[in-house]
JSON list of C-alpha atoms in Angstrom, two decimals:
[
{"chain": "A", "resi": 1, "resn": "TRP", "atom": "CA", "xyz": [92.84, 74.10, 77.75]},
{"chain": "A", "resi": 2, "resn": "LEU", "atom": "CA", "xyz": [95.02, 71.99, 80.03]},
{"chain": "A", "resi": 3, "resn": "ALA", "atom": "CA", "xyz": [98.04, 72.86, 77.91]},
{"chain": "A", "resi": 4, "resn": "TYR", "atom": "CA", "xyz": [97.30, 76.58, 78.15]},
{"chain": "A", "resi": 5, "resn": "SER", "atom": "CA", "xyz": [96.74, 76.25, 81.89]},
{"chain": "A", "resi": 6, "resn": "GLY", "atom": "CA", "xyz": [100.11, 74.52, 82.19]},
{"chain": "A", "resi": 7, "resn": "LEU", "atom": "CA", "xyz": [101.86, 77.43, 80.50]},
{"chain": "A", "resi": 8, "resn": "GLU", "atom": "CA", "xyz": [99.99, 79.86, 82.74]},
{"chain": "A", "resi": 9, "resn": "SER", "atom": "CA", "xyz": [100.98, 77.93, 85.87]},
{"chain": "A", "resi": 10, "resn": "ILE", "atom": "CA", "xyz": [104.61, 77.79, 84.76]},
{"chain": "A", "resi": 11, "resn": "SER", "atom": "CA", "xyz": [104.56, 81.56, 84.26]},
{"chain": "A", "resi": 12, "resn": "GLN", "atom": "CA", "xyz": [103.39, 81.94, 87.87]},
{"chain": "A", "resi": 13, "resn": "ILE", "atom": "CA", "xyz": [106.57, 80.30, 89.17]},
{"chain": "A", "resi": 14, "resn": "ALA", "atom": "CA", "xyz": [108.81, 82.15, 86.70]},
{"chain": "A", "resi": 15, "resn": "PRO", "atom": "CA", "xyz": [110.52, 84.20, 89.46]},
{"chain": "A", "resi": 16, "resn": "ALA", "atom": "CA", "xyz": [111.94, 80.96, 90.90]},
{"chain": "A", "resi": 17, "resn": "LEU", "atom": "CA", "xyz": [113.31, 79.78, 87.54]},
{"chain": "A", "resi": 18, "resn": "HIS", "atom": "CA", "xyz": [116.46, 80.65, 85.65]},
{"chain": "A", "resi": 19, "resn": "PRO", "atom": "CA", "xyz": [115.99, 83.32, 82.97]},
{"chain": "A", "resi": 20, "resn": "PRO", "atom": "CA", "xyz": [114.66, 81.55, 79.85]},
{"chain": "A", "resi": 21, "resn": "ARG", "atom": "CA", "xyz": [116.45, 81.69, 76.57]},
{"chain": "A", "resi": 22, "resn": "GLU", "atom": "CA", "xyz": [115.34, 84.20, 74.01]},
{"chain": "A", "resi": 23, "resn": "ARG", "atom": "CA", "xyz": [111.85, 83.52, 72.64]},
{"chain": "A", "resi": 24, "resn": "THR", "atom": "CA", "xyz": [111.47, 80.34, 74.75]},
{"chain": "A", "resi": 25, "resn": "ALA", "atom": "CA", "xyz": [107.98, 81.28, 75.97]},
{"chain": "A", "resi": 26, "resn": "LEU", "atom": "CA", "xyz": [106.89, 82.28, 72.46]},
{"chain": "A", "resi": 27, "resn": "ARG", "atom": "CA", "xyz": [108.11, 79.01, 70.97]},
{"chain": "A", "resi": 28, "resn": "ALA", "atom": "CA", "xyz": [106.36, 77.03, 73.72]},
{"chain": "A", "resi": 29, "resn": "MET", "atom": "CA", "xyz": [103.07, 78.81, 73.06]},
{"chain": "A", "resi": 30, "resn": "ILE", "atom": "CA", "xyz": [103.39, 78.27, 69.28]},
{"chain": "A", "resi": 31, "resn": "LEU", "atom": "CA", "xyz": [104.04, 74.56, 69.82]},
{"chain": "A", "resi": 32, "resn": "VAL", "atom": "CA", "xyz": [101.02, 74.28, 72.12]},
{"chain": "A", "resi": 33, "resn": "MET", "atom": "CA", "xyz": [98.79, 76.07, 69.62]},
{"chain": "A", "resi": 34, "resn": "GLY", "atom": "CA", "xyz": [100.08, 73.90, 66.77]},
{"chain": "A", "resi": 35, "resn": "ALA", "atom": "CA", "xyz": [99.51, 70.69, 68.72]},
{"chain": "A", "resi": 36, "resn": "ILE", "atom": "CA", "xyz": [95.96, 71.71, 69.63]},
{"chain": "A", "resi": 37, "resn": "LEU", "atom": "CA", "xyz": [95.12, 72.76, 66.07]},
{"chain": "A", "resi": 38, "resn": "LEU", "atom": "CA", "xyz": [96.46, 69.50, 64.66]},
{"chain": "A", "resi": 39, "resn": "THR", "atom": "CA", "xyz": [94.94, 67.06, 67.14]},
{"chain": "A", "resi": 40, "resn": "SER", "atom": "CA", "xyz": [91.75, 68.50, 68.61]},
{"chain": "A", "resi": 41, "resn": "PRO", "atom": "CA", "xyz": [89.74, 69.21, 65.41]},
{"chain": "A", "resi": 42, "resn": "LEU", "atom": "CA", "xyz": [90.83, 65.89, 63.88]},
{"chain": "A", "resi": 43, "resn": "ALA", "atom": "CA", "xyz": [89.91, 63.89, 66.97]},
{"chain": "A", "resi": 44, "resn": "THR", "atom": "CA", "xyz": [86.57, 65.68, 67.25]},
{"chain": "A", "resi": 45, "resn": "ALA", "atom": "CA", "xyz": [85.79, 65.04, 63.57]},
{"chain": "A", "resi": 46, "resn": "LEU", "atom": "CA", "xyz": [86.56, 61.35, 63.91]},
{"chain": "A", "resi": 47, "resn": "GLU", "atom": "CA", "xyz": [84.54, 61.02, 67.10]},
{"chain": "A", "resi": 48, "resn": "THR", "atom": "CA", "xyz": [81.45, 62.71, 65.70]},
{"chain": "A", "resi": 49, "resn": "ALA", "atom": "CA", "xyz": [81.61, 61.06, 62.27]},
{"chain": "A", "resi": 50, "resn": "LEU", "atom": "CA", "xyz": [82.56, 57.51, 63.18]},
{"chain": "A", "resi": 51, "resn": "LEU", "atom": "CA", "xyz": [80.88, 56.98, 66.55]},
{"chain": "A", "resi": 52, "resn": "ARG", "atom": "CA", "xyz": [77.23, 56.91, 67.43]},
{"chain": "A", "resi": 53, "resn": "ALA", "atom": "CA", "xyz": [76.87, 59.05, 70.52]},
{"chain": "A", "resi": 54, "resn": "SER", "atom": "CA", "xyz": [73.80, 57.13, 71.65]},
{"chain": "A", "resi": 55, "resn": "GLN", "atom": "CA", "xyz": [75.82, 53.91, 71.92]},
{"chain": "A", "resi": 56, "resn": "VAL", "atom": "CA", "xyz": [78.95, 55.11, 73.71]},
{"chain": "A", "resi": 57, "resn": "ASN", "atom": "CA", "xyz": [79.82, 56.90, 76.91]},
{"chain": "A", "resi": 58, "resn": "PRO", "atom": "CA", "xyz": [80.24, 60.63, 76.05]},
{"chain": "A", "resi": 59, "resn": "ASP", "atom": "CA", "xyz": [82.97, 60.96, 78.68]},
{"chain": "A", "resi": 60, "resn": "ARG", "atom": "CA", "xyz": [85.33, 58.56, 76.89]},
{"chain": "A", "resi": 61, "resn": "PHE", "atom": "CA", "xyz": [84.99, 59.14, 73.15]},
{"chain": "A", "resi": 62, "resn": "MET", "atom": "CA", "xyz": [88.72, 58.63, 72.51]},
{"chain": "A", "resi": 63, "resn": "PHE", "atom": "CA", "xyz": [88.68, 55.28, 74.30]},
{"chain": "A", "resi": 64, "resn": "GLU", "atom": "CA", "xyz": [85.63, 54.17, 72.33]},
{"chain": "A", "resi": 65, "resn": "LEU", "atom": "CA", "xyz": [87.28, 55.30, 69.09]},
{"chain": "A", "resi": 66, "resn": "GLY", "atom": "CA", "xyz": [90.30, 53.17, 69.89]},
{"chain": "A", "resi": 67, "resn": "ALA", "atom": "CA", "xyz": [88.06, 50.22, 70.71]},
{"chain": "A", "resi": 68, "resn": "VAL", "atom": "CA", "xyz": [86.30, 50.40, 67.33]},
{"chain": "A", "resi": 69, "resn": "PHE", "atom": "CA", "xyz": [89.31, 50.91, 65.07]},
{"chain": "A", "resi": 70, "resn": "GLY", "atom": "CA", "xyz": [92.26, 49.52, 67.01]},
{"chain": "A", "resi": 71, "resn": "PRO", "atom": "CA", "xyz": [93.46, 46.59, 69.11]},
{"chain": "A", "resi": 72, "resn": "ARG", "atom": "CA", "xyz": [93.36, 46.34, 72.86]},
{"chain": "A", "resi": 73, "resn": "ALA", "atom": "CA", "xyz": [96.85, 47.84, 73.03]},
{"chain": "A", "resi": 74, "resn": "LEU", "atom": "CA", "xyz": [95.57, 51.08, 71.51]},
{"chain": "A", "resi": 75, "resn": "GLN", "atom": "CA", "xyz": [92.89, 51.37, 74.19]},
{"chain": "A", "resi": 76, "resn": "LEU", "atom": "CA", "xyz": [95.50, 50.87, 76.90]},
{"chain": "A", "resi": 77, "resn": "ALA", "atom": "CA", "xyz": [97.75, 53.46, 75.27]},
{"chain": "A", "resi": 78, "resn": "ILE", "atom": "CA", "xyz": [94.90, 55.98, 75.25]},
{"chain": "A", "resi": 79, "resn": "VAL", "atom": "CA", "xyz": [94.15, 55.36, 78.92]},
{"chain": "A", "resi": 80, "resn": "GLY", "atom": "CA", "xyz": [97.83, 55.59, 79.86]},
{"chain": "A", "resi": 81, "resn": "THR", "atom": "CA", "xyz": [98.34, 58.79, 77.90]},
{"chain": "A", "resi": 82, "resn": "ALA", "atom": "CA", "xyz": [95.24, 60.43, 79.36]},
{"chain": "A", "resi": 83, "resn": "ALA", "atom": "CA", "xyz": [96.25, 59.44, 82.89]},
{"chain": "A", "resi": 84, "resn": "ALA", "atom": "CA", "xyz": [99.78, 60.80, 82.41]},
{"chain": "A", "resi": 85, "resn": "LEU", "atom": "CA", "xyz": [98.46, 64.07, 81.00]},
{"chain": "A", "resi": 86, "resn": "LEU", "atom": "CA", "xyz": [96.04, 64.49, 83.91]},
{"chain": "A", "resi": 87, "resn": "LEU", "atom": "CA", "xyz": [98.74, 63.73, 86.48]},
{"chain": "A", "resi": 88, "resn": "GLY", "atom": "CA", "xyz": [101.07, 66.24, 84.84]},
{"chain": "A", "resi": 89, "resn": "ALA", "atom": "CA", "xyz": [98.32, 68.85, 84.68]},
{"chain": "A", "resi": 90, "resn": "ALA", "atom": "CA", "xyz": [97.39, 68.24, 88.32]},
{"chain": "A", "resi": 91, "resn": "ASN", "atom": "CA", "xyz": [101.01, 68.59, 89.41]},
{"chain": "A", "resi": 92, "resn": "THR", "atom": "CA", "xyz": [101.45, 71.82, 87.47]},
{"chain": "A", "resi": 93, "resn": "ALA", "atom": "CA", "xyz": [98.17, 73.18, 88.83]},
{"chain": "A", "resi": 94, "resn": "LEU", "atom": "CA", "xyz": [99.17, 72.42, 92.42]},
{"chain": "A", "resi": 95, "resn": "ILE", "atom": "CA", "xyz": [102.53, 74.14, 91.97]},
{"chain": "A", "resi": 96, "resn": "GLY", "atom": "CA", "xyz": [100.87, 77.22, 90.51]},
{"chain": "A", "resi": 97, "resn": "CYS", "atom": "CA", "xyz": [98.16, 77.21, 93.17]},
{"chain": "A", "resi": 98, "resn": "TYR", "atom": "CA", "xyz": [100.39, 77.17, 96.23]},
{"chain": "A", "resi": 99, "resn": "HIS", "atom": "CA", "xyz": [102.73, 79.77, 94.71]},
{"chain": "A", "resi": 100, "resn": "VAL", "atom": "CA", "xyz": [99.71, 82.03, 94.30]},
{"chain": "A", "resi": 101, "resn": "PHE", "atom": "CA", "xyz": [98.85, 81.39, 97.96]},
{"chain": "A", "resi": 102, "resn": "LEU", "atom": "CA", "xyz": [102.37, 82.38, 99.02]},
{"chain": "A", "resi": 103, "resn": "ALA", "atom": "CA", "xyz": [102.22, 85.54, 96.91]},
{"chain": "A", "resi": 104, "resn": "LEU", "atom": "CA", "xyz": [98.88, 86.48, 98.50]},
{"chain": "A", "resi": 105, "resn": "VAL", "atom": "CA", "xyz": [100.40, 85.90, 101.93]},
{"chain": "A", "resi": 106, "resn": "ARG", "atom": "CA", "xyz": [103.27, 88.28, 101.13]},
{"chain": "A", "resi": 107, "resn": "LEU", "atom": "CA", "xyz": [100.77, 90.91, 99.94]},
{"chain": "A", "resi": 108, "resn": "GLY", "atom": "CA", "xyz": [98.70, 90.54, 103.09]},
{"chain": "A", "resi": 109, "resn": "PHE", "atom": "CA", "xyz": [95.58, 88.93, 101.59]},
{"chain": "A", "resi": 110, "resn": "LEU", "atom": "CA", "xyz": [96.04, 85.59, 103.38]},
{"chain": "A", "resi": 111, "resn": "PRO", "atom": "CA", "xyz": [97.20, 84.86, 106.96]},
{"chain": "A", "resi": 112, "resn": "HIS", "atom": "CA", "xyz": [100.87, 84.20, 107.69]},
{"chain": "A", "resi": 113, "resn": "TRP", "atom": "CA", "xyz": [100.37, 80.66, 109.00]},
{"chain": "A", "resi": 114, "resn": "LEU", "atom": "CA", "xyz": [99.57, 79.55, 105.46]},
{"chain": "A", "resi": 115, "resn": "SER", "atom": "CA", "xyz": [103.18, 80.13, 104.39]},
{"chain": "A", "resi": 116, "resn": "GLY", "atom": "CA", "xyz": [104.63, 77.96, 107.16]},
{"chain": "A", "resi": 117, "resn": "ARG", "atom": "CA", "xyz": [107.23, 75.46, 105.96]},
{"chain": "A", "resi": 118, "resn": "SER", "atom": "CA", "xyz": [107.86, 71.87, 106.87]},
{"chain": "A", "resi": 119, "resn": "HIS", "atom": "CA", "xyz": [110.89, 71.35, 109.13]},
{"chain": "A", "resi": 120, "resn": "ARG", "atom": "CA", "xyz": [111.77, 68.16, 107.29]},
{"chain": "A", "resi": 121, "resn": "PHE", "atom": "CA", "xyz": [111.26, 69.07, 103.61]},
{"chain": "A", "resi": 122, "resn": "ASN", "atom": "CA", "xyz": [111.32, 72.90, 103.79]},
{"chain": "A", "resi": 123, "resn": "THR", "atom": "CA", "xyz": [108.17, 73.01, 101.68]},
{"chain": "A", "resi": 124, "resn": "PRO", "atom": "CA", "xyz": [105.02, 75.13, 102.29]},
{"chain": "A", "resi": 125, "resn": "HIS", "atom": "CA", "xyz": [103.09, 72.07, 103.42]},
{"chain": "A", "resi": 126, "resn": "ARG", "atom": "CA", "xyz": [100.02, 73.99, 104.59]},
{"chain": "A", "resi": 127, "resn": "ALA", "atom": "CA", "xyz": [99.56, 75.77, 101.27]},
{"chain": "A", "resi": 128, "resn": "ILE", "atom": "CA", "xyz": [100.13, 72.49, 99.44]},
{"chain": "A", "resi": 129, "resn": "ALA", "atom": "CA", "xyz": [97.60, 70.69, 101.65]},
{"chain": "A", "resi": 130, "resn": "ILE", "atom": "CA", "xyz": [94.89, 73.28, 100.95]},
{"chain": "A", "resi": 131, "resn": "SER", "atom": "CA", "xyz": [95.73, 73.18, 97.22]},
{"chain": "A", "resi": 132, "resn": "VAL", "atom": "CA", "xyz": [95.07, 69.42, 97.30]},
{"chain": "A", "resi": 133, "resn": "LEU", "atom": "CA", "xyz": [92.10, 69.29, 99.68]},
{"chain": "A", "resi": 134, "resn": "ALA", "atom": "CA", "xyz": [90.08, 72.06, 98.02]},
{"chain": "A", "resi": 135, "resn": "PRO", "atom": "CA", "xyz": [89.77, 70.30, 94.62]},
{"chain": "A", "resi": 136, "resn": "VAL", "atom": "CA", "xyz": [89.07, 67.00, 96.40]},
{"chain": "A", "resi": 137, "resn": "ALA", "atom": "CA", "xyz": [86.23, 68.67, 98.31]},
{"chain": "A", "resi": 138, "resn": "VAL", "atom": "CA", "xyz": [84.79, 70.03, 95.06]},
{"chain": "A", "resi": 139, "resn": "VAL", "atom": "CA", "xyz": [84.92, 66.58, 93.44]},
{"chain": "A", "resi": 140, "resn": "VAL", "atom": "CA", "xyz": [83.23, 64.98, 96.46]},
{"chain": "A", "resi": 141, "resn": "ALA", "atom": "CA", "xyz": [80.56, 67.69, 96.63]},
{"chain": "A", "resi": 142, "resn": "SER", "atom": "CA", "xyz": [79.77, 67.31, 92.91]},
{"chain": "A", "resi": 143, "resn": "ARG", "atom": "CA", "xyz": [79.83, 63.50, 93.19]},
{"chain": "A", "resi": 144, "resn": "ALA", "atom": "CA", "xyz": [82.48, 63.46, 90.45]},
{"chain": "A", "resi": 145, "resn": "GLN", "atom": "CA", "xyz": [80.02, 64.49, 87.75]},
{"chain": "A", "resi": 146, "resn": "LEU", "atom": "CA", "xyz": [82.20, 65.58, 84.85]},
{"chain": "A", "resi": 147, "resn": "GLY", "atom": "CA", "xyz": [79.59, 67.98, 83.48]},
{"chain": "A", "resi": 148, "resn": "ILE", "atom": "CA", "xyz": [79.46, 70.02, 86.68]},
{"chain": "A", "resi": 149, "resn": "LEU", "atom": "CA", "xyz": [83.24, 69.93, 87.11]},
{"chain": "A", "resi": 150, "resn": "GLY", "atom": "CA", "xyz": [83.73, 71.04, 83.51]},
{"chain": "A", "resi": 151, "resn": "HIS", "atom": "CA", "xyz": [81.36, 73.98, 83.94]},
{"chain": "A", "resi": 152, "resn": "ILE", "atom": "CA", "xyz": [83.14, 75.10, 87.12]},
{"chain": "A", "resi": 153, "resn": "TYR", "atom": "CA", "xyz": [86.48, 74.75, 85.36]},
{"chain": "A", "resi": 154, "resn": "THR", "atom": "CA", "xyz": [85.21, 76.83, 82.43]},
{"chain": "A", "resi": 155, "resn": "PHE", "atom": "CA", "xyz": [84.04, 79.60, 84.75]},
{"chain": "A", "resi": 156, "resn": "GLY", "atom": "CA", "xyz": [87.41, 79.83, 86.48]},
{"chain": "A", "resi": 157, "resn": "LEU", "atom": "CA", "xyz": [89.50, 79.50, 83.35]},
{"chain": "A", "resi": 158, "resn": "LEU", "atom": "CA", "xyz": [87.61, 82.10, 81.34]},
{"chain": "A", "resi": 159, "resn": "GLY", "atom": "CA", "xyz": [87.61, 84.41, 84.36]},
{"chain": "A", "resi": 160, "resn": "ALA", "atom": "CA", "xyz": [91.37, 84.05, 84.79]},
{"chain": "A", "resi": 161, "resn": "PHE", "atom": "CA", "xyz": [91.99, 84.65, 81.08]},
{"chain": "A", "resi": 162, "resn": "THR", "atom": "CA", "xyz": [89.71, 87.70, 81.17]},
{"chain": "A", "resi": 163, "resn": "LEU", "atom": "CA", "xyz": [91.53, 89.29, 84.11]},
{"chain": "A", "resi": 164, "resn": "THR", "atom": "CA", "xyz": [94.94, 88.50, 82.60]},
{"chain": "A", "resi": 165, "resn": "SER", "atom": "CA", "xyz": [94.11, 89.85, 79.14]},
{"chain": "A", "resi": 166, "resn": "VAL", "atom": "CA", "xyz": [92.37, 92.99, 80.39]},
{"chain": "A", "resi": 167, "resn": "GLY", "atom": "CA", "xyz": [95.20, 93.56, 82.88]},
{"chain": "A", "resi": 168, "resn": "LEU", "atom": "CA", "xyz": [97.80, 93.44, 80.11]},
{"chain": "A", "resi": 169, "resn": "ASP", "atom": "CA", "xyz": [95.76, 95.90, 78.07]},
{"chain": "A", "resi": 170, "resn": "LYS", "atom": "CA", "xyz": [95.67, 98.26, 81.04]},
{"chain": "A", "resi": 171, "resn": "VAL", "atom": "CA", "xyz": [99.45, 98.01, 81.50]},
{"chain": "A", "resi": 172, "resn": "LYS", "atom": "CA", "xyz": [100.04, 98.77, 77.81]},
{"chain": "A", "resi": 173, "resn": "TRP", "atom": "CA", "xyz": [97.65, 101.73, 78.01]},
{"chain": "A", "resi": 174, "resn": "GLN", "atom": "CA", "xyz": [99.46, 103.15, 81.04]},
{"chain": "A", "resi": 175, "resn": "GLU", "atom": "CA", "xyz": [102.83, 102.70, 79.30]},
{"chain": "A", "resi": 176, "resn": "ARG", "atom": "CA", "xyz": [101.42, 104.43, 76.19]},
{"chain": "A", "resi": 177, "resn": "VAL", "atom": "CA", "xyz": [102.00, 101.42, 73.94]},
{"chain": "A", "resi": 178, "resn": "ARG", "atom": "CA", "xyz": [99.77, 101.92, 70.90]},
{"chain": "A", "resi": 179, "resn": "GLY", "atom": "CA", "xyz": [101.10, 99.47, 68.35]},
{"chain": "A", "resi": 180, "resn": "VAL", "atom": "CA", "xyz": [99.42, 96.67, 66.45]},
{"chain": "A", "resi": 181, "resn": "GLY", "atom": "CA", "xyz": [99.92, 94.36, 69.42]},
{"chain": "A", "resi": 182, "resn": "PHE", "atom": "CA", "xyz": [97.89, 96.66, 71.65]},
{"chain": "A", "resi": 183, "resn": "TYR", "atom": "CA", "xyz": [94.84, 96.62, 69.38]},
{"chain": "A", "resi": 184, "resn": "PHE", "atom": "CA", "xyz": [95.20, 92.88, 68.82]},
{"chain": "A", "resi": 185, "resn": "GLY", "atom": "CA", "xyz": [95.20, 92.53, 72.61]},
{"chain": "A", "resi": 186, "resn": "LEU", "atom": "CA", "xyz": [92.02, 94.57, 72.83]},
{"chain": "A", "resi": 187, "resn": "LEU", "atom": "CA", "xyz": [90.39, 92.26, 70.30]},
{"chain": "A", "resi": 188, "resn": "THR", "atom": "CA", "xyz": [91.52, 89.24, 72.29]},
{"chain": "A", "resi": 189, "resn": "SER", "atom": "CA", "xyz": [90.12, 90.73, 75.50]},
{"chain": "A", "resi": 190, "resn": "LEU", "atom": "CA", "xyz": [86.81, 91.45, 73.78]},
{"chain": "A", "resi": 191, "resn": "LEU", "atom": "CA", "xyz": [86.53, 87.85, 72.60]},
{"chain": "A", "resi": 192, "resn": "VAL", "atom": "CA", "xyz": [87.41, 86.41, 76.01]},
{"chain": "A", "resi": 193, "resn": "VAL", "atom": "CA", "xyz": [85.03, 88.76, 77.85]},
{"chain": "A", "resi": 194, "resn": "SER", "atom": "CA", "xyz": [82.26, 87.83, 75.40]},
{"chain": "A", "resi": 195, "resn": "ALA", "atom": "CA", "xyz": [82.89, 84.12, 75.92]},
{"chain": "A", "resi": 196, "resn": "TRP", "atom": "CA", "xyz": [82.85, 84.55, 79.70]},
{"chain": "A", "resi": 197, "resn": "ALA", "atom": "CA", "xyz": [79.65, 86.63, 79.60]},
{"chain": "A", "resi": 198, "resn": "ILE", "atom": "CA", "xyz": [77.90, 84.04, 77.41]},
{"chain": "A", "resi": 199, "resn": "ASN", "atom": "CA", "xyz": [79.03, 81.29, 79.76]},
{"chain": "A", "resi": 200, "resn": "LEU", "atom": "CA", "xyz": [77.72, 83.21, 82.79]},
{"chain": "A", "resi": 201, "resn": "VAL", "atom": "CA", "xyz": [74.28, 83.53, 81.22]},
{"chain": "A", "resi": 202, "resn": "HIS", "atom": "CA", "xyz": [74.14, 80.02, 79.74]},
{"chain": "A", "resi": 203, "resn": "ARG", "atom": "CA", "xyz": [75.37, 78.21, 82.87]},
{"chain": "A", "resi": 204, "resn": "GLY", "atom": "CA", "xyz": [73.11, 79.77, 85.49]},
{"chain": "A", "resi": 205, "resn": "VAL", "atom": "CA", "xyz": [73.57, 77.50, 88.52]},
{"chain": "A", "resi": 206, "resn": "ASP", "atom": "CA", "xyz": [77.26, 76.87, 87.88]},
{"chain": "A", "resi": 207, "resn": "SER", "atom": "CA", "xyz": [77.84, 80.59, 87.34]},
{"chain": "A", "resi": 208, "resn": "LEU", "atom": "CA", "xyz": [76.16, 81.37, 90.67]},
{"chain": "A", "resi": 209, "resn": "LEU", "atom": "CA", "xyz": [78.38, 78.79, 92.35]},
{"chain": "A", "resi": 210, "resn": "GLY", "atom": "CA", "xyz": [81.51, 80.30, 90.81]},
{"chain": "A", "resi": 211, "resn": "ILE", "atom": "CA", "xyz": [80.46, 83.85, 91.65]},
{"chain": "A", "resi": 212, "resn": "GLY", "atom": "CA", "xyz": [79.65, 82.82, 95.21]},
{"chain": "A", "resi": 213, "resn": "ALA", "atom": "CA", "xyz": [83.03, 81.13, 95.68]},
{"chain": "A", "resi": 214, "resn": "THR", "atom": "CA", "xyz": [84.82, 84.14, 94.19]},
{"chain": "A", "resi": 215, "resn": "ALA", "atom": "CA", "xyz": [82.91, 86.57, 96.41]},
{"chain": "A", "resi": 216, "resn": "LEU", "atom": "CA", "xyz": [83.68, 84.44, 99.48]},
{"chain": "A", "resi": 217, "resn": "GLY", "atom": "CA", "xyz": [87.38, 84.37, 98.63]},
{"chain": "A", "resi": 218, "resn": "CYS", "atom": "CA", "xyz": [87.50, 88.11, 97.97]},
{"chain": "A", "resi": 219, "resn": "GLY", "atom": "CA", "xyz": [85.67, 88.81, 101.21]},
{"chain": "A", "resi": 220, "resn": "TYR", "atom": "CA", "xyz": [88.10, 86.67, 103.19]},
{"chain": "A", "resi": 221, "resn": "ALA", "atom": "CA", "xyz": [91.09, 88.36, 101.51]},
{"chain": "A", "resi": 222, "resn": "ILE", "atom": "CA", "xyz": [89.73, 91.83, 102.31]},
{"chain": "A", "resi": 223, "resn": "ALA", "atom": "CA", "xyz": [89.12, 90.82, 105.93]},
{"chain": "A", "resi": 224, "resn": "VAL", "atom": "CA", "xyz": [92.72, 89.62, 106.27]},
{"chain": "A", "resi": 225, "resn": "LYS", "atom": "CA", "xyz": [94.02, 92.73, 104.50]},
{"chain": "A", "resi": 226, "resn": "LYS", "atom": "CA", "xyz": [92.12, 94.97, 106.92]},
{"chain": "A", "resi": 227, "resn": "GLY", "atom": "CA", "xyz": [93.53, 93.04, 109.87]},
{"chain": "A", "resi": 228, "resn": "TRP", "atom": "CA", "xyz": [90.19, 91.60, 110.95]},
{"chain": "A", "resi": 229, "resn": "LEU", "atom": "CA", "xyz": [91.29, 87.97, 110.56]},
{"chain": "A", "resi": 230, "resn": "GLY", "atom": "CA", "xyz": [95.07, 88.07, 110.44]},
{"chain": "A", "resi": 231, "resn": "ALA", "atom": "CA", "xyz": [98.23, 90.10, 110.56]},
{"chain": "A", "resi": 232, "resn": "ALA", "atom": "CA", "xyz": [99.15, 92.87, 108.19]},
{"chain": "A", "resi": 233, "resn": "ARG", "atom": "CA", "xyz": [100.96, 92.46, 104.89]},
{"chain": "A", "resi": 234, "resn": "THR", "atom": "CA", "xyz": [104.65, 91.57, 104.75]},
{"chain": "A", "resi": 235, "resn": "GLY", "atom": "CA", "xyz": [106.90, 92.33, 101.83]},
{"chain": "A", "resi": 236, "resn": "PHE", "atom": "CA", "xyz": [106.49, 94.98, 99.15]},
{"chain": "A", "resi": 237, "resn": "VAL", "atom": "CA", "xyz": [103.82, 95.56, 96.56]},
{"chain": "A", "resi": 238, "resn": "ALA", "atom": "CA", "xyz": [105.70, 98.12, 94.47]},
{"chain": "A", "resi": 239, "resn": "ALA", "atom": "CA", "xyz": [109.29, 97.94, 93.25]},
{"chain": "A", "resi": 240, "resn": "GLU", "atom": "CA", "xyz": [109.85, 101.54, 94.41]},
{"chain": "A", "resi": 241, "resn": "ASP", "atom": "CA", "xyz": [109.07, 100.57, 98.01]},
{"chain": "A", "resi": 242, "resn": "ALA", "atom": "CA", "xyz": [111.49, 97.66, 97.88]},
{"chain": "A", "resi": 243, "resn": "GLU", "atom": "CA", "xyz": [114.27, 99.85, 96.45]},
{"chain": "A", "resi": 244, "resn": "LYS", "atom": "CA", "xyz": [113.68, 102.51, 99.08]},
{"chain": "A", "resi": 245, "resn": "ALA", "atom": "CA", "xyz": [113.82, 99.95, 101.88]},
{"chain": "A", "resi": 246, "resn": "ALA", "atom": "CA", "xyz": [117.02, 98.46, 100.46]},
{"chain": "A", "resi": 247, "resn": "THR", "atom": "CA", "xyz": [118.58, 101.95, 100.22]},
{"chain": "A", "resi": 248, "resn": "ASP", "atom": "CA", "xyz": [117.61, 102.76, 103.80]},
{"chain": "A", "resi": 249, "resn": "MET", "atom": "CA", "xyz": [119.14, 99.50, 105.04]},
{"chain": "A", "resi": 250, "resn": "GLY", "atom": "CA", "xyz": [122.33, 100.17, 103.09]},
{"chain": "A", "resi": 251, "resn": "SER", "atom": "CA", "xyz": [122.60, 103.65, 104.55]},
{"chain": "A", "resi": 252, "resn": "ALA", "atom": "CA", "xyz": [122.09, 102.35, 108.07]}
]
């Protein structure tokens, strides 16, 4: 899931990147899927077959597996690899998060002060600070209980995948694309929506927390959009508006 989230976050900053080579994104996704299919089922099978869950910490099965069947160096390698992966995932998530904030500012759903840049580094330090402090606040509020954090993460991830998949289906429908890919996308959306719905029912308290946070964020965005809590939108939502403005400026 972290690997998929990394690809999603990279796609969010795609406008700031050079155009990728042909099929780069497809190859990256195939490599991610291959790596997950090769490692995750094998690791899970080894953990469940060779370890007694009652005698080990369920939050560190890989570490315990290395302790049973490898030297101390293997345990250290597992810890180092996990730490590096988490740091990389956190960095990618922060980049994606503050770029989303900046996009919402341009569309008028967040106040302008959030996009302010540092005079020294020319970075959106306010957006970055909120992107860092918000997860820290969640960790502190949950007392770093991995079960609760995992359930919250699942709610957000499945929700994001649902909106993305259904949104792509809507775009294809509007563009009258009716090929095999369209119906495969519908099947994917159905599976993701089903998974999210099951998670909402199965994780009652965590689902209520996620729904409450989402409703609060949407309410704040609507208030800013209406001008109740901030200034109006800057920039353009549609490409046609941007082209018209550019044409008018050129004529002037």
